[in-house]
Amino acid sequence: MKLVWSPETASKAYIDTVKLCELFEESGVAELVSAMAGGWNTKLIVEAWSRGGVTATSVGLAVASRHSGGRHVCIVPDEQSKSEYVEAMRKVGISPEIIVGGAEETMGRLSGVDFLVVDCQRRDFVRILRLAKLSNKGAVLICKNANPRTDLGFRWRGVLGNGSSIVKSVFLPVGKGLEIAHVAAAGSVGNLNSGKGTSRWIRHIDQQSGEEHVFRK
């Protein structure tokens, strides 16, 4: 069984997020991730939040979880971050589930993740990606604040290892940059350059940053 896209749910999540995020900066990121999480009908949405970060993305993910009937969990590094996050979310009337701790102690408690958003401003964001127990149906992984001019120190395949198959990955210049990867369902074989269908994916490696970008042609 694989993640199945629902345009109707994506649209509802997008519209509701627009209404709630009118006062936030970089609301475009929130609207995009909300539509994606809602559209894929994700059941376990995990977010790794960085203290001082914009909470619009959290609002979008919370909205998406309501439409998909899923669970939205936010990981924060310490109690001070938790207090700041809770207060920010309280202002918009949302109370997401929160887990406090580092990558090792938090990701081990979450199994079947099918939508994961990490903030590249967190020092442990690579470990969070590496330790995530992804769903057998496949998963969507997003790194926000991923400036392509900055060496992030990883490539998707290097972070996830040989056990995960990348269907496609792409960088989007939304907000401060989004790196997005779609991981195949268990038993599937990802193929970025498949010749099947009406379109194909072209991989490009940026010679300066070393980043991998994928475009549909």
Short mmCIF file of C-alpha atoms in Angstrom, two decimals:
data_model
loop_
_atom_site.label_atom_id
_atom_site.label_comp_id
_atom_site.label_asym_id
_atom_site.label_seq_id
_atom_site.Cartn_x
_atom_site.Cartn_y
_atom_site.Cartn_z
CA MET A 1 0.00 0.00 0.00
CA LYS A 2 1.28 3.48 -0.88
CA LEU A 3 0.50 7.06 0.01
CA VAL A 4 -2.39 8.21 -2.15
CA TRP A 5 -2.81 11.83 -3.21
CA SER A 6 -6.16 13.56 -2.56
CA PRO A 7 -6.55 16.94 -4.34
CA GLU A 8 -9.72 17.69 -2.35
CA THR A 9 -8.05 17.30 1.04
CA ALA A 10 -5.01 19.26 -0.15
CA SER A 11 -7.25 22.13 -1.24
CA LYS A 12 -9.13 22.22 2.07
CA ALA A 13 -5.92 22.20 4.10
CA TYR A 14 -4.44 24.95 1.93
CA ILE A 15 -7.46 27.24 2.24
CA ASP A 16 -7.78 26.82 6.01
CA THR A 17 -4.06 27.47 6.46
CA VAL A 18 -4.27 30.66 4.42
CA LYS A 19 -6.99 31.92 6.76
CA LEU A 20 -5.01 31.14 9.91
CA CYS A 21 -1.61 32.33 8.67
CA GLU A 22 -2.51 35.78 7.35
CA LEU A 23 -0.48 37.48 10.08
CA PHE A 24 2.59 35.24 9.87
CA GLU A 25 5.74 35.90 7.88
CA GLU A 26 6.70 33.28 5.32
CA SER A 27 3.18 31.94 5.32
CA GLY A 28 3.82 30.55 1.83
CA VAL A 29 5.81 27.70 3.40
CA ALA A 30 2.95 26.88 5.76
CA GLU A 31 0.40 26.79 2.97
CA LEU A 32 2.57 24.56 0.81
CA VAL A 33 3.40 21.98 3.50
CA SER A 34 -0.20 21.97 4.70
CA ALA A 35 -1.49 21.18 1.22
CA MET A 36 1.14 18.47 0.80
CA ALA A 37 0.49 16.83 4.17
CA GLY A 38 -3.26 17.01 3.71
CA GLY A 39 -3.15 15.89 0.10
CA TRP A 40 -1.17 12.75 0.93
CA ASN A 41 -3.67 11.96 3.74
CA THR A 42 -0.76 11.49 6.12
CA LYS A 43 -1.44 9.78 9.45
CA LEU A 44 1.71 10.68 11.40
CA ILE A 45 3.09 14.17 10.82
CA VAL A 46 6.28 14.90 12.74
CA GLU A 47 7.85 18.34 12.95
CA ALA A 48 11.24 19.21 14.45
CA TRP A 49 10.92 22.82 15.60
CA SER A 50 13.78 25.22 16.34
CA ARG A 51 13.49 27.79 19.12
CA GLY A 52 12.77 31.23 17.73
CA GLY A 53 11.44 29.77 14.53
CA VAL A 54 8.29 30.83 12.73
CA THR A 55 5.28 28.79 13.88
CA ALA A 56 3.26 29.26 10.70
CA THR A 57 4.48 25.88 9.45
CA SER A 58 3.20 24.28 12.65
CA VAL A 59 -0.19 25.85 12.09
CA GLY A 60 -0.28 24.46 8.56
CA LEU A 61 0.66 20.96 9.71
CA ALA A 62 -1.94 21.04 12.49
CA VAL A 63 -4.60 22.03 9.96
CA ALA A 64 -3.51 19.24 7.61
CA SER A 65 -3.70 16.63 10.38
CA ARG A 66 -7.29 17.64 11.10
CA HIS A 67 -8.28 17.14 7.48
CA SER A 68 -6.39 13.85 7.08
CA GLY A 69 -7.47 12.46 10.44
CA GLY A 70 -3.83 12.08 11.39
CA ARG A 71 -1.57 12.85 14.33
CA HIS A 72 0.64 15.94 14.45
CA VAL A 73 3.65 15.73 16.77
CA CYS A 74 6.15 18.53 17.34
CA ILE A 75 9.63 17.78 18.67
CA VAL A 76 11.34 20.56 20.65
CA PRO A 77 14.86 20.38 22.15
CA ASP A 78 14.13 21.55 25.74
CA GLU A 79 11.49 22.79 28.19
CA GLN A 80 12.17 26.45 27.44
CA SER A 81 11.53 25.82 23.76
CA LYS A 82 8.35 23.97 24.67
CA SER A 83 7.03 26.93 26.65
CA GLU A 84 7.77 29.32 23.79
CA TYR A 85 6.14 27.00 21.27
CA VAL A 86 3.04 26.36 23.36
CA GLU A 87 2.47 30.08 23.88
CA ALA A 88 2.85 30.85 20.17
CA MET A 89 0.42 28.12 19.17
CA ARG A 90 -2.06 29.08 21.90
CA LYS A 91 -2.54 32.45 20.20
CA VAL A 92 -4.10 30.73 17.19
CA GLY A 93 -6.06 28.24 19.26
CA ILE A 94 -3.99 25.15 18.44
CA SER A 95 -2.55 22.68 20.96
CA PRO A 96 -0.40 20.10 19.14
CA GLU A 97 1.22 17.10 20.78
CA ILE A 98 4.76 17.93 21.92
CA ILE A 99 7.76 15.71 22.70
CA VAL A 100 10.81 17.23 24.41
CA GLY A 101 14.34 15.96 23.75
CA GLY A 102 17.08 15.35 21.22
CA ALA A 103 16.99 13.25 18.07
CA GLU A 104 17.86 9.93 19.72
CA GLU A 105 15.34 10.07 22.56
CA THR A 106 12.44 11.45 20.53
CA MET A 107 12.57 9.73 17.14
CA GLY A 108 12.81 6.32 18.77
CA ARG A 109 9.32 6.88 20.21
CA LEU A 110 7.70 7.56 16.83
CA SER A 111 7.08 4.78 14.33
CA GLY A 112 5.37 4.96 10.95
CA VAL A 113 6.24 8.57 10.13
CA ASP A 114 4.84 9.48 6.71
CA PHE A 115 5.43 13.25 6.76
CA LEU A 116 8.48 14.80 8.41
CA VAL A 117 9.45 18.48 8.50
CA VAL A 118 12.79 19.49 10.01
CA ASP A 119 14.27 22.94 10.50
CA CYS A 120 17.84 23.12 9.21
CA GLN A 121 18.58 25.62 11.97
CA ARG A 122 18.49 22.75 14.45
CA ARG A 123 21.94 21.29 15.03
CA ASP A 124 20.58 17.75 15.10
CA PHE A 125 18.41 17.96 11.99
CA VAL A 126 20.49 15.40 10.07
CA ARG A 127 20.27 12.89 12.93
CA ILE A 128 16.50 13.40 13.09
CA LEU A 129 16.22 12.49 9.41
CA ARG A 130 18.53 9.52 9.81
CA LEU A 131 16.76 8.12 12.87
CA ALA A 132 13.20 8.58 11.59
CA LYS A 133 11.19 5.34 11.49
CA LEU A 134 9.35 5.91 8.23
CA SER A 135 6.03 4.40 7.22
CA ASN A 136 5.99 1.30 5.02
CA LYS A 137 3.60 3.23 2.76
CA GLY A 138 6.34 5.74 1.93
CA ALA A 139 7.01 9.20 3.28
CA VAL A 140 7.54 12.84 2.38
CA LEU A 141 10.55 14.56 3.99
CA ILE A 142 10.99 18.33 4.06
CA CYS A 143 13.92 20.45 5.23
CA LYS A 144 12.99 24.11 5.67
CA ASN A 145 15.44 27.03 5.89
CA ALA A 146 17.55 25.10 3.40
CA ASN A 147 19.42 27.81 1.52
CA PRO A 148 20.91 26.20 -1.63
CA ARG A 149 23.94 28.47 -1.37
CA THR A 150 24.77 27.01 2.01
CA ASP A 151 26.52 23.66 2.31
CA LEU A 152 24.00 21.61 4.31
CA GLY A 153 26.55 18.86 4.68
CA PHE A 154 24.31 16.12 3.33
CA ARG A 155 22.55 14.63 0.37
CA TRP A 156 19.32 12.75 0.73
CA ARG A 157 20.79 9.36 -0.09
CA GLY A 158 23.68 9.94 2.29
CA VAL A 159 21.35 10.85 5.14
CA LEU A 160 18.79 8.09 4.66
CA GLY A 161 21.26 5.34 3.76
CA ASN A 162 20.77 2.43 1.37
CA GLY A 163 17.65 1.16 3.12
CA SER A 164 15.43 3.92 1.72
CA SER A 165 14.62 4.46 -1.94
CA ILE A 166 14.18 8.05 -3.11
CA VAL A 167 11.41 8.42 -5.69
CA LYS A 168 12.28 12.05 -6.36
CA SER A 169 13.76 15.10 -4.66
CA VAL A 170 13.61 18.80 -5.42
CA PHE A 171 14.62 22.20 -4.05
CA LEU A 172 11.95 24.91 -3.98
CA PRO A 173 12.80 28.61 -3.45
CA VAL A 174 9.88 29.09 -1.04
CA GLY A 175 10.54 31.03 2.16
CA LYS A 176 14.21 30.51 2.96
CA GLY A 177 14.32 27.35 0.87
CA LEU A 178 12.74 23.91 1.01
CA GLU A 179 14.47 20.62 0.24
CA ILE A 180 11.84 17.95 -0.40
CA ALA A 181 12.20 14.22 -0.91
CA HIS A 182 9.62 11.50 -1.54
CA VAL A 183 10.65 8.12 -0.13
CA ALA A 184 9.19 5.05 -1.81
CA ALA A 185 6.94 2.56 -0.07
CA ALA A 186 8.58 -0.55 1.35
CA GLY A 187 9.38 -2.99 -1.44
CA SER A 188 9.21 -0.31 -4.13
CA VAL A 189 12.14 0.84 -6.21
CA GLY A 190 12.52 4.58 -6.64
CA ASN A 191 13.51 5.74 -10.11
CA LEU A 192 14.15 9.42 -10.75
CA ASN A 193 14.75 8.91 -14.45
CA SER A 194 11.96 6.54 -15.34
CA GLY A 195 10.87 6.74 -18.95
CA LYS A 196 7.32 5.62 -18.17
CA GLY A 197 4.39 8.01 -18.40
CA THR A 198 4.21 11.39 -20.05
CA SER A 199 7.02 13.03 -18.08
CA ARG A 200 10.41 12.20 -16.66
CA TRP A 201 12.67 13.52 -13.92
CA ILE A 202 16.03 15.12 -14.70
CA ARG A 203 18.68 15.16 -11.98
CA HIS A 204 21.13 18.08 -11.75
CA ILE A 205 24.05 18.48 -9.34
CA ASP A 206 24.97 22.06 -8.44
CA GLN A 207 28.74 22.23 -8.93
CA GLN A 208 29.20 24.95 -6.29
CA SER A 209 27.01 23.66 -3.46
CA GLY A 210 27.01 19.96 -4.33
CA GLU A 211 23.25 19.90 -3.88
CA GLU A 212 21.06 17.55 -5.92
CA HIS A 213 18.11 19.16 -7.73
CA VAL A 214 15.45 17.31 -9.67
CA PHE A 215 13.21 18.79 -12.34
CA ARG A 216 10.24 17.37 -14.22
CA LYS A 217 10.56 17.54 -18.00
#
